[in-house]
Amino acid sequence: MDWVNAIVQGTLLGGLYALFAAGLSLIFGVMRLVNIAHGDLIVLGAYLGLTVVMATGLHPLLALVFVVPTMAAIGYVLQRGILNKTLGDDILPPLLVTFGLSVILQNLFLEGYTADPQKMNAGALETASVSVGGLSLGVLPLLTFAIAVAVIAGLQFIFYRTPLGRSFRAVSDNQEIAQLMGLNKRHIFGLAMALALAVTAIAGILLGIRTSFDPTAGGARLIYGFEAVIIGGLGNLWGTLIGGVILGVAQTVGAKIDPGWQLLAGHIAFLVVLAIRPNGLFPRVSG
């Protein structure tokens, strides 16, 4: 049962990693943008949630009502004001600009919140558990996984069943033809980033409830997000969830073998998948 428990706990942890990765997967799928600042934007969501909780006394999950639209607005302005100007055939400008954005965000966090680790208090939710088949499962990890599945299902629905999703696919497949059909690619890219940062806000709040965070916490979250995206296949949303689960299970099984192997096991799983399937397990096929 110990090994079964490790696999189940890793699966639930994979839900959080999938939320870290979903925004990355979305913006790469739409505009082929690799956002180095993504991890710091997750931390920004956590800090905004902390600010709302401290100012209003709301439960962290209720703070999503304020944080999600705020992050979406930040995403739209960021894309329209800065990132759209970097897009083109050369991948270097967006990498450099988002790296600079990462440095700026970390310094803003230090100025505004100090270097001390912070955490949001979710009360009884943090320690509540249920017994399933002889296993004790935390309510928070179960809720996180359920939210991850719901978010990815929602993104999948938007992407393939709505006019906005058709616009996303059109500019992703061929920007020039999409513009000839009357689509404003800059606006569409802005909406894609807004949607991605709305998801990132959810990931940030759940991160802040689950564990402590500080101004430098974004780097590790970026790595987990990238690994989940690449394992699942670039631009494939359900693949991102599977990638997150594989990463989470590898970490918990590695920790079961030896506590010092937890992070290493996840990186090894990533390298193994990359060696066998360089495009990921479920690469998105254009068109």
PDB file of C-alpha atoms in Angstrom:
ATOM      1  CA  MET A   1       0.000   0.000   0.000  1.00  0.00           C
ATOM      2  CA  ASP A   2       2.925   2.348   0.545  1.00  0.00           C
ATOM      3  CA  TRP A   3       3.826   2.196  -3.136  1.00  0.00           C
ATOM      4  CA  VAL A   4       0.198   2.612  -4.179  1.00  0.00           C
ATOM      5  CA  ASN A   5      -0.032   5.627  -1.883  1.00  0.00           C
ATOM      6  CA  ALA A   6       3.109   7.111  -3.438  1.00  0.00           C
ATOM      7  CA  ILE A   7       1.633   6.744  -6.932  1.00  0.00           C
ATOM      8  CA  VAL A   8      -1.719   8.229  -5.908  1.00  0.00           C
ATOM      9  CA  GLN A   9      -0.093  11.157  -4.110  1.00  0.00           C
ATOM     10  CA  GLY A  10       2.137  11.739  -7.142  1.00  0.00           C
ATOM     11  CA  THR A  11      -0.900  11.756  -9.409  1.00  0.00           C
ATOM     12  CA  LEU A  12      -2.564  14.396  -7.243  1.00  0.00           C
ATOM     13  CA  LEU A  13       0.660  16.447  -7.163  1.00  0.00           C
ATOM     14  CA  GLY A  14       0.667  16.219 -10.958  1.00  0.00           C
ATOM     15  CA  GLY A  15      -2.542  18.268 -10.982  1.00  0.00           C
ATOM     16  CA  LEU A  16      -0.671  21.238  -9.502  1.00  0.00           C
ATOM     17  CA  TYR A  17       2.156  20.810 -12.023  1.00  0.00           C
ATOM     18  CA  ALA A  18      -0.413  20.698 -14.824  1.00  0.00           C
ATOM     19  CA  LEU A  19      -1.792  24.045 -13.633  1.00  0.00           C
ATOM     20  CA  PHE A  20       1.750  25.439 -13.645  1.00  0.00           C
ATOM     21  CA  ALA A  21       2.107  24.227 -17.228  1.00  0.00           C
ATOM     22  CA  ALA A  22      -1.319  24.935 -18.740  1.00  0.00           C
ATOM     23  CA  GLY A  23      -0.634  28.623 -19.394  1.00  0.00           C
ATOM     24  CA  LEU A  24       2.720  27.808 -20.978  1.00  0.00           C
ATOM     25  CA  SER A  25       1.104  25.198 -23.195  1.00  0.00           C
ATOM     26  CA  LEU A  26      -1.649  27.575 -24.268  1.00  0.00           C
ATOM     27  CA  ILE A  27       0.560  30.485 -25.267  1.00  0.00           C
ATOM     28  CA  PHE A  28       3.044  28.223 -27.019  1.00  0.00           C
ATOM     29  CA  GLY A  29       0.214  26.558 -28.911  1.00  0.00           C
ATOM     30  CA  VAL A  30      -1.241  29.888 -30.041  1.00  0.00           C
ATOM     31  CA  MET A  31       1.795  32.105 -30.652  1.00  0.00           C
ATOM     32  CA  ARG A  32       4.896  29.899 -30.282  1.00  0.00           C
ATOM     33  CA  LEU A  33       6.056  32.097 -27.396  1.00  0.00           C
ATOM     34  CA  VAL A  34       8.373  30.659 -24.740  1.00  0.00           C
ATOM     35  CA  ASN A  35       7.798  32.727 -21.600  1.00  0.00           C
ATOM     36  CA  ILE A  36      10.797  32.629 -19.255  1.00  0.00           C
ATOM     37  CA  ALA A  37       8.882  34.776 -16.736  1.00  0.00           C
ATOM     38  CA  HIS A  38       6.040  32.264 -16.401  1.00  0.00           C
ATOM     39  CA  GLY A  39       7.220  30.949 -13.023  1.00  0.00           C
ATOM     40  CA  ASP A  40       7.457  34.471 -11.631  1.00  0.00           C
ATOM     41  CA  LEU A  41       3.958  35.223 -12.924  1.00  0.00           C
ATOM     42  CA  ILE A  42       2.732  32.209 -10.930  1.00  0.00           C
ATOM     43  CA  VAL A  43       4.383  33.724  -7.867  1.00  0.00           C
ATOM     44  CA  LEU A  44       2.788  37.085  -8.750  1.00  0.00           C
ATOM     45  CA  GLY A  45      -0.593  35.356  -8.589  1.00  0.00           C
ATOM     46  CA  ALA A  46       0.325  33.983  -5.148  1.00  0.00           C
ATOM     47  CA  TYR A  47       1.393  37.413  -3.884  1.00  0.00           C
ATOM     48  CA  LEU A  48      -1.747  39.072  -5.253  1.00  0.00           C
ATOM     49  CA  GLY A  49      -3.801  36.403  -3.487  1.00  0.00           C
ATOM     50  CA  LEU A  50      -1.885  37.037  -0.270  1.00  0.00           C
ATOM     51  CA  THR A  51      -2.540  40.764  -0.594  1.00  0.00           C
ATOM     52  CA  VAL A  52      -6.277  40.238  -1.102  1.00  0.00           C
ATOM     53  CA  VAL A  53      -6.487  37.807   1.831  1.00  0.00           C
ATOM     54  CA  MET A  54      -4.638  40.189   4.158  1.00  0.00           C
ATOM     55  CA  ALA A  55      -6.685  43.200   3.055  1.00  0.00           C
ATOM     56  CA  THR A  56     -10.144  41.599   3.133  1.00  0.00           C
ATOM     57  CA  GLY A  57      -9.864  38.521   5.347  1.00  0.00           C
ATOM     58  CA  LEU A  58     -11.338  36.358   2.592  1.00  0.00           C
ATOM     59  CA  HIS A  59     -10.529  32.680   2.247  1.00  0.00           C
ATOM     60  CA  PRO A  60      -7.691  32.235  -0.314  1.00  0.00           C
ATOM     61  CA  LEU A  61      -9.971  30.374  -2.720  1.00  0.00           C
ATOM     62  CA  LEU A  62     -12.471  33.255  -2.632  1.00  0.00           C
ATOM     63  CA  ALA A  63      -9.608  35.620  -3.416  1.00  0.00           C
ATOM     64  CA  LEU A  64      -9.636  34.046  -6.903  1.00  0.00           C
ATOM     65  CA  VAL A  65     -12.637  36.285  -7.662  1.00  0.00           C
ATOM     66  CA  PHE A  66     -10.280  39.279  -7.548  1.00  0.00           C
ATOM     67  CA  VAL A  67      -6.974  37.718  -8.587  1.00  0.00           C
ATOM     68  CA  VAL A  68      -8.093  35.929 -11.756  1.00  0.00           C
ATOM     69  CA  PRO A  69      -9.468  39.033 -13.575  1.00  0.00           C
ATOM     70  CA  THR A  70      -6.510  41.103 -12.336  1.00  0.00           C
ATOM     71  CA  MET A  71      -4.010  38.615 -13.751  1.00  0.00           C
ATOM     72  CA  ALA A  72      -5.998  38.369 -16.990  1.00  0.00           C
ATOM     73  CA  ALA A  73      -5.841  42.155 -17.380  1.00  0.00           C
ATOM     74  CA  ILE A  74      -2.096  42.128 -16.663  1.00  0.00           C
ATOM     75  CA  GLY A  75      -1.663  39.436 -19.305  1.00  0.00           C
ATOM     76  CA  TYR A  76      -3.538  41.386 -21.972  1.00  0.00           C
ATOM     77  CA  VAL A  77      -1.652  44.620 -21.298  1.00  0.00           C
ATOM     78  CA  LEU A  78       1.687  42.788 -21.149  1.00  0.00           C
ATOM     79  CA  GLN A  79       1.077  41.074 -24.480  1.00  0.00           C
ATOM     80  CA  ARG A  80      -0.263  44.124 -26.306  1.00  0.00           C
ATOM     81  CA  GLY A  81       2.242  46.549 -24.808  1.00  0.00           C
ATOM     82  CA  ILE A  82       5.464  44.538 -24.877  1.00  0.00           C
ATOM     83  CA  LEU A  83       5.450  40.929 -26.025  1.00  0.00           C
ATOM     84  CA  ASN A  84       3.682  41.440 -29.368  1.00  0.00           C
ATOM     85  CA  LYS A  85       6.607  43.638 -30.419  1.00  0.00           C
ATOM     86  CA  THR A  86       9.054  40.752 -29.868  1.00  0.00           C
ATOM     87  CA  LEU A  87       7.242  38.099 -31.897  1.00  0.00           C
ATOM     88  CA  GLY A  88       8.663  37.066 -35.252  1.00  0.00           C
ATOM     89  CA  ASP A  89      10.853  34.457 -36.890  1.00  0.00           C
ATOM     90  CA  ASP A  90      13.646  34.989 -34.363  1.00  0.00           C
ATOM     91  CA  ILE A  91      12.926  33.286 -31.012  1.00  0.00           C
ATOM     92  CA  LEU A  92      15.656  35.224 -29.185  1.00  0.00           C
ATOM     93  CA  PRO A  93      13.830  38.583 -28.574  1.00  0.00           C
ATOM     94  CA  PRO A  94      10.919  37.037 -26.597  1.00  0.00           C
ATOM     95  CA  LEU A  95      13.367  34.952 -24.559  1.00  0.00           C
ATOM     96  CA  LEU A  96      15.447  38.018 -23.676  1.00  0.00           C
ATOM     97  CA  VAL A  97      12.434  40.217 -22.909  1.00  0.00           C
ATOM     98  CA  THR A  98      10.717  37.618 -20.711  1.00  0.00           C
ATOM     99  CA  PHE A  99      14.015  36.945 -18.932  1.00  0.00           C
ATOM    100  CA  GLY A 100      14.242  40.662 -18.194  1.00  0.00           C
ATOM    101  CA  LEU A 101      10.622  40.617 -17.025  1.00  0.00           C
ATOM    102  CA  SER A 102      11.496  37.757 -14.669  1.00  0.00           C
ATOM    103  CA  VAL A 103      14.321  39.773 -13.111  1.00  0.00           C
ATOM    104  CA  ILE A 104      12.068  42.831 -12.732  1.00  0.00           C
ATOM    105  CA  LEU A 105       9.278  40.821 -11.071  1.00  0.00           C
ATOM    106  CA  GLN A 106      11.657  39.204  -8.595  1.00  0.00           C
ATOM    107  CA  ASN A 107      13.018  42.583  -7.568  1.00  0.00           C
ATOM    108  CA  LEU A 108       9.515  44.018  -7.241  1.00  0.00           C
ATOM    109  CA  PHE A 109       8.587  41.113  -4.970  1.00  0.00           C
ATOM    110  CA  LEU A 110      11.647  41.788  -2.838  1.00  0.00           C
ATOM    111  CA  GLU A 111      10.743  45.465  -2.545  1.00  0.00           C
ATOM    112  CA  GLY A 112       7.070  44.895  -1.847  1.00  0.00           C
ATOM    113  CA  TYR A 113       7.063  41.733   0.249  1.00  0.00           C
ATOM    114  CA  THR A 114      10.689  41.271   1.473  1.00  0.00           C
ATOM    115  CA  ALA A 115      12.631  38.031   1.068  1.00  0.00           C
ATOM    116  CA  ASP A 116      10.760  36.258   3.886  1.00  0.00           C
ATOM    117  CA  PRO A 117       8.760  33.158   2.846  1.00  0.00           C
ATOM    118  CA  GLN A 118       5.004  33.731   2.821  1.00  0.00           C
ATOM    119  CA  LYS A 119       2.043  31.381   2.935  1.00  0.00           C
ATOM    120  CA  MET A 120      -1.723  31.715   2.773  1.00  0.00           C
ATOM    121  CA  ASN A 121      -3.816  30.187   5.534  1.00  0.00           C
ATOM    122  CA  ALA A 122      -6.675  28.083   4.204  1.00  0.00           C
ATOM    123  CA  GLY A 123      -7.744  26.829   7.622  1.00  0.00           C
ATOM    124  CA  ALA A 124      -9.134  23.322   7.930  1.00  0.00           C
ATOM    125  CA  LEU A 125      -8.813  22.733   4.183  1.00  0.00           C
ATOM    126  CA  GLU A 126      -5.055  22.286   4.564  1.00  0.00           C
ATOM    127  CA  THR A 127      -5.307  19.343   6.974  1.00  0.00           C
ATOM    128  CA  ALA A 128      -8.640  17.771   5.999  1.00  0.00           C
ATOM    129  CA  SER A 129      -8.461  14.276   4.545  1.00  0.00           C
ATOM    130  CA  VAL A 130     -10.704  11.473   3.349  1.00  0.00           C
ATOM    131  CA  SER A 131     -10.169   7.721   3.468  1.00  0.00           C
ATOM    132  CA  VAL A 132     -10.408   5.945   0.113  1.00  0.00           C
ATOM    133  CA  GLY A 133      -9.663   2.230  -0.123  1.00  0.00           C
ATOM    134  CA  GLY A 134      -7.371   2.262   2.882  1.00  0.00           C
ATOM    135  CA  LEU A 135      -5.534   5.390   1.691  1.00  0.00           C
ATOM    136  CA  SER A 136      -5.728   8.754   3.423  1.00  0.00           C
ATOM    137  CA  LEU A 137      -6.009  11.453   0.770  1.00  0.00           C
ATOM    138  CA  GLY A 138      -5.787  15.157   1.526  1.00  0.00           C
ATOM    139  CA  VAL A 139      -8.797  17.218   0.509  1.00  0.00           C
ATOM    140  CA  LEU A 140      -6.574  20.017  -0.815  1.00  0.00           C
ATOM    141  CA  PRO A 141      -4.611  17.758  -3.237  1.00  0.00           C
ATOM    142  CA  LEU A 142      -7.889  16.202  -4.394  1.00  0.00           C
ATOM    143  CA  LEU A 143      -9.397  19.643  -4.931  1.00  0.00           C
ATOM    144  CA  THR A 144      -6.275  20.803  -6.766  1.00  0.00           C
ATOM    145  CA  PHE A 145      -6.396  17.835  -9.132  1.00  0.00           C
ATOM    146  CA  ALA A 146     -10.124  18.357  -9.755  1.00  0.00           C
ATOM    147  CA  ILE A 147      -9.506  22.030 -10.519  1.00  0.00           C
ATOM    148  CA  ALA A 148      -6.667  21.087 -12.896  1.00  0.00           C
ATOM    149  CA  VAL A 149      -8.919  18.687 -14.814  1.00  0.00           C
ATOM    150  CA  ALA A 150     -11.728  21.271 -14.928  1.00  0.00           C
ATOM    151  CA  VAL A 151      -9.381  24.054 -16.085  1.00  0.00           C
ATOM    152  CA  ILE A 152      -7.839  21.961 -18.848  1.00  0.00           C
ATOM    153  CA  ALA A 153     -11.264  20.701 -19.945  1.00  0.00           C
ATOM    154  CA  GLY A 154     -12.422  24.341 -20.039  1.00  0.00           C
ATOM    155  CA  LEU A 155      -9.404  25.417 -22.082  1.00  0.00           C
ATOM    156  CA  GLN A 156      -9.949  22.489 -24.439  1.00  0.00           C
ATOM    157  CA  PHE A 157     -13.589  23.510 -24.876  1.00  0.00           C
ATOM    158  CA  ILE A 158     -12.645  27.138 -25.531  1.00  0.00           C
ATOM    159  CA  PHE A 159      -9.929  26.121 -27.987  1.00  0.00           C
ATOM    160  CA  TYR A 160     -12.041  23.739 -30.078  1.00  0.00           C
ATOM    161  CA  ARG A 161     -15.689  24.693 -29.510  1.00  0.00           C
ATOM    162  CA  THR A 162     -15.892  28.513 -29.429  1.00  0.00           C
ATOM    163  CA  PRO A 163     -15.356  31.385 -31.876  1.00  0.00           C
ATOM    164  CA  LEU A 164     -12.451  32.601 -29.735  1.00  0.00           C
ATOM    165  CA  GLY A 165     -10.861  29.171 -29.992  1.00  0.00           C
ATOM    166  CA  ARG A 166     -11.260  29.211 -33.767  1.00  0.00           C
ATOM    167  CA  SER A 167      -9.481  32.563 -33.787  1.00  0.00           C
ATOM    168  CA  PHE A 168      -6.683  31.096 -31.664  1.00  0.00           C
ATOM    169  CA  ARG A 169      -6.274  28.175 -34.063  1.00  0.00           C
ATOM    170  CA  ALA A 170      -6.432  30.425 -37.116  1.00  0.00           C
ATOM    171  CA  VAL A 171      -3.639  32.765 -36.027  1.00  0.00           C
ATOM    172  CA  SER A 172      -1.625  29.785 -34.786  1.00  0.00           C
ATOM    173  CA  ASP A 173      -1.832  27.966 -38.125  1.00  0.00           C
ATOM    174  CA  ASN A 174      -1.303  30.951 -40.444  1.00  0.00           C
ATOM    175  CA  GLN A 175      -1.147  34.529 -39.184  1.00  0.00           C
ATOM    176  CA  GLU A 176      -1.201  36.161 -42.630  1.00  0.00           C
ATOM    177  CA  ILE A 177      -4.322  34.358 -43.852  1.00  0.00           C
ATOM    178  CA  ALA A 178      -6.023  34.934 -40.485  1.00  0.00           C
ATOM    179  CA  GLN A 179      -5.417  38.690 -40.848  1.00  0.00           C
ATOM    180  CA  LEU A 180      -6.781  38.628 -44.404  1.00  0.00           C
ATOM    181  CA  MET A 181      -9.948  37.086 -42.945  1.00  0.00           C
ATOM    182  CA  GLY A 182     -10.298  40.098 -40.634  1.00  0.00           C
ATOM    183  CA  LEU A 183      -8.680  38.832 -37.437  1.00  0.00           C
ATOM    184  CA  ASN A 184      -6.468  41.203 -35.460  1.00  0.00           C
ATOM    185  CA  LYS A 185      -3.610  38.928 -34.422  1.00  0.00           C
ATOM    186  CA  ARG A 186      -2.345  41.382 -31.799  1.00  0.00           C
ATOM    187  CA  HIS A 187      -5.725  41.390 -30.086  1.00  0.00           C
ATOM    188  CA  ILE A 188      -6.023  37.609 -30.346  1.00  0.00           C
ATOM    189  CA  PHE A 189      -2.549  37.152 -28.863  1.00  0.00           C
ATOM    190  CA  GLY A 190      -3.512  39.536 -26.061  1.00  0.00           C
ATOM    191  CA  LEU A 191      -6.608  37.458 -25.300  1.00  0.00           C
ATOM    192  CA  ALA A 192      -4.516  34.276 -25.326  1.00  0.00           C
ATOM    193  CA  MET A 193      -2.095  35.739 -22.782  1.00  0.00           C
ATOM    194  CA  ALA A 194      -5.003  37.001 -20.672  1.00  0.00           C
ATOM    195  CA  LEU A 195      -6.476  33.505 -20.606  1.00  0.00           C
ATOM    196  CA  ALA A 196      -3.080  31.978 -19.825  1.00  0.00           C
ATOM    197  CA  LEU A 197      -2.511  34.330 -16.879  1.00  0.00           C
ATOM    198  CA  ALA A 198      -6.027  33.696 -15.575  1.00  0.00           C
ATOM    199  CA  VAL A 199      -5.030  30.028 -15.309  1.00  0.00           C
ATOM    200  CA  THR A 200      -1.691  31.081 -13.831  1.00  0.00           C
ATOM    201  CA  ALA A 201      -3.584  32.988 -11.118  1.00  0.00           C
ATOM    202  CA  ILE A 202      -5.341  29.772 -10.093  1.00  0.00           C
ATOM    203  CA  ALA A 203      -1.995  27.965  -9.977  1.00  0.00           C
ATOM    204  CA  GLY A 204      -0.504  30.777  -7.878  1.00  0.00           C
ATOM    205  CA  ILE A 205      -3.298  30.710  -5.296  1.00  0.00           C
ATOM    206  CA  LEU A 206      -3.100  26.916  -4.935  1.00  0.00           C
ATOM    207  CA  LEU A 207       0.686  27.143  -4.659  1.00  0.00           C
ATOM    208  CA  GLY A 208       0.343  29.718  -1.880  1.00  0.00           C
ATOM    209  CA  ILE A 209      -2.078  27.478   0.016  1.00  0.00           C
ATOM    210  CA  ARG A 210      -0.034  24.301  -0.407  1.00  0.00           C
ATOM    211  CA  THR A 211       3.422  25.594   0.455  1.00  0.00           C
ATOM    212  CA  SER A 212       5.395  28.694   1.327  1.00  0.00           C
ATOM    213  CA  PHE A 213       6.763  30.919  -1.441  1.00  0.00           C
ATOM    214  CA  ASP A 214       9.256  33.743  -1.754  1.00  0.00           C
ATOM    215  CA  PRO A 215      10.454  36.130  -4.488  1.00  0.00           C
ATOM    216  CA  THR A 216      12.807  33.515  -5.962  1.00  0.00           C
ATOM    217  CA  ALA A 217      10.286  30.642  -6.024  1.00  0.00           C
ATOM    218  CA  GLY A 218       9.372  31.158  -9.686  1.00  0.00           C
ATOM    219  CA  GLY A 219      12.413  29.395 -11.144  1.00  0.00           C
ATOM    220  CA  ALA A 220      11.478  25.953  -9.846  1.00  0.00           C
ATOM    221  CA  ARG A 221       7.846  26.393 -10.943  1.00  0.00           C
ATOM    222  CA  LEU A 222       9.013  27.352 -14.423  1.00  0.00           C
ATOM    223  CA  ILE A 223      11.093  24.184 -14.640  1.00  0.00           C
ATOM    224  CA  TYR A 224       8.198  21.978 -13.482  1.00  0.00           C
ATOM    225  CA  GLY A 225       5.897  23.687 -15.964  1.00  0.00           C
ATOM    226  CA  PHE A 226       8.311  23.291 -18.869  1.00  0.00           C
ATOM    227  CA  GLU A 227       8.920  19.642 -18.047  1.00  0.00           C
ATOM    228  CA  ALA A 228       5.196  18.880 -17.865  1.00  0.00           C
ATOM    229  CA  VAL A 229       4.560  20.666 -21.181  1.00  0.00           C
ATOM    230  CA  ILE A 230       7.411  18.918 -22.966  1.00  0.00           C
ATOM    231  CA  ILE A 231       6.579  15.472 -21.563  1.00  0.00           C
ATOM    232  CA  GLY A 232       2.962  15.811 -22.675  1.00  0.00           C
ATOM    233  CA  GLY A 233       3.726  17.423 -26.025  1.00  0.00           C
ATOM    234  CA  LEU A 234       4.018  21.116 -26.868  1.00  0.00           C
ATOM    235  CA  GLY A 235       0.625  22.732 -27.305  1.00  0.00           C
ATOM    236  CA  ASN A 236      -1.386  19.655 -26.216  1.00  0.00           C
ATOM    237  CA  LEU A 237      -3.519  20.574 -23.196  1.00  0.00           C
ATOM    238  CA  TRP A 238      -4.527  17.062 -22.121  1.00  0.00           C
ATOM    239  CA  GLY A 239      -0.947  15.996 -22.759  1.00  0.00           C
ATOM    240  CA  THR A 240       0.101  18.701 -20.302  1.00  0.00           C
ATOM    241  CA  LEU A 241      -2.054  17.088 -17.605  1.00  0.00           C
ATOM    242  CA  ILE A 242      -0.522  13.692 -18.338  1.00  0.00           C
ATOM    243  CA  GLY A 243       2.946  15.254 -18.298  1.00  0.00           C
ATOM    244  CA  GLY A 244       2.240  16.793 -14.899  1.00  0.00           C
ATOM    245  CA  VAL A 245       1.049  13.442 -13.541  1.00  0.00           C
ATOM    246  CA  ILE A 246       4.141  11.634 -14.860  1.00  0.00           C
ATOM    247  CA  LEU A 247       6.367  14.266 -13.267  1.00  0.00           C
ATOM    248  CA  GLY A 248       4.504  14.098  -9.956  1.00  0.00           C
ATOM    249  CA  VAL A 249       4.506  10.297  -9.797  1.00  0.00           C
ATOM    250  CA  ALA A 250       8.217  10.172 -10.650  1.00  0.00           C
ATOM    251  CA  GLN A 251       8.954  12.577  -7.782  1.00  0.00           C
ATOM    252  CA  THR A 252       6.896  10.736  -5.156  1.00  0.00           C
ATOM    253  CA  VAL A 253       8.203   7.321  -6.196  1.00  0.00           C
ATOM    254  CA  GLY A 254      11.744   8.702  -6.163  1.00  0.00           C
ATOM    255  CA  ALA A 255      11.168  10.105  -2.671  1.00  0.00           C
ATOM    256  CA  LYS A 256       9.855   6.693  -1.588  1.00  0.00           C
ATOM    257  CA  ILE A 257      13.106   5.066  -2.711  1.00  0.00           C
ATOM    258  CA  ASP A 258      15.272   7.777  -1.167  1.00  0.00           C
ATOM    259  CA  PRO A 259      14.129  11.219   0.062  1.00  0.00           C
ATOM    260  CA  GLY A 260      17.083  12.837  -1.695  1.00  0.00           C
ATOM    261  CA  TRP A 261      15.908  11.493  -5.050  1.00  0.00           C
ATOM    262  CA  GLN A 262      12.582  13.307  -5.155  1.00  0.00           C
ATOM    263  CA  LEU A 263      13.519  16.132  -7.525  1.00  0.00           C
ATOM    264  CA  LEU A 264      16.138  14.079  -9.344  1.00  0.00           C
ATOM    265  CA  ALA A 265      13.610  11.365 -10.219  1.00  0.00           C
ATOM    266  CA  GLY A 266      11.339  13.919 -11.861  1.00  0.00           C
ATOM    267  CA  HIS A 267      14.190  15.312 -13.966  1.00  0.00           C
ATOM    268  CA  ILE A 268      15.251  11.786 -14.947  1.00  0.00           C
ATOM    269  CA  ALA A 269      11.683  10.971 -16.067  1.00  0.00           C
ATOM    270  CA  PHE A 270      11.719  14.143 -18.164  1.00  0.00           C
ATOM    271  CA  LEU A 271      15.049  13.220 -19.789  1.00  0.00           C
ATOM    272  CA  VAL A 272      13.895   9.658 -20.500  1.00  0.00           C
ATOM    273  CA  VAL A 273      10.737  10.873 -22.270  1.00  0.00           C
ATOM    274  CA  LEU A 274      12.752  13.493 -24.158  1.00  0.00           C
ATOM    275  CA  ALA A 275      15.244  10.846 -25.316  1.00  0.00           C
ATOM    276  CA  ILE A 276      12.518   8.459 -26.497  1.00  0.00           C
ATOM    277  CA  ARG A 277       9.991  10.997 -27.807  1.00  0.00           C
ATOM    278  CA  PRO A 278      11.716  14.366 -28.495  1.00  0.00           C
ATOM    279  CA  ASN A 279       8.352  15.956 -29.389  1.00  0.00           C
ATOM    280  CA  GLY A 280       6.672  14.664 -26.228  1.00  0.00           C
ATOM    281  CA  LEU A 281       4.191  11.848 -25.768  1.00  0.00           C
ATOM    282  CA  PHE A 282       1.265  13.605 -27.476  1.00  0.00           C
ATOM    283  CA  PRO A 283       2.563  16.385 -29.743  1.00  0.00           C
ATOM    284  CA  ARG A 284      -0.078  18.687 -31.157  1.00  0.00           C
ATOM    285  CA  VAL A 285      -0.658  18.303 -34.862  1.00  0.00           C
ATOM    286  CA  SER A 286      -1.379  21.556 -36.685  1.00  0.00           C
ATOM    287  CA  GLY A 287      -4.496  21.840 -38.774  1.00  0.00           C
TER     288      GLY A 287
END
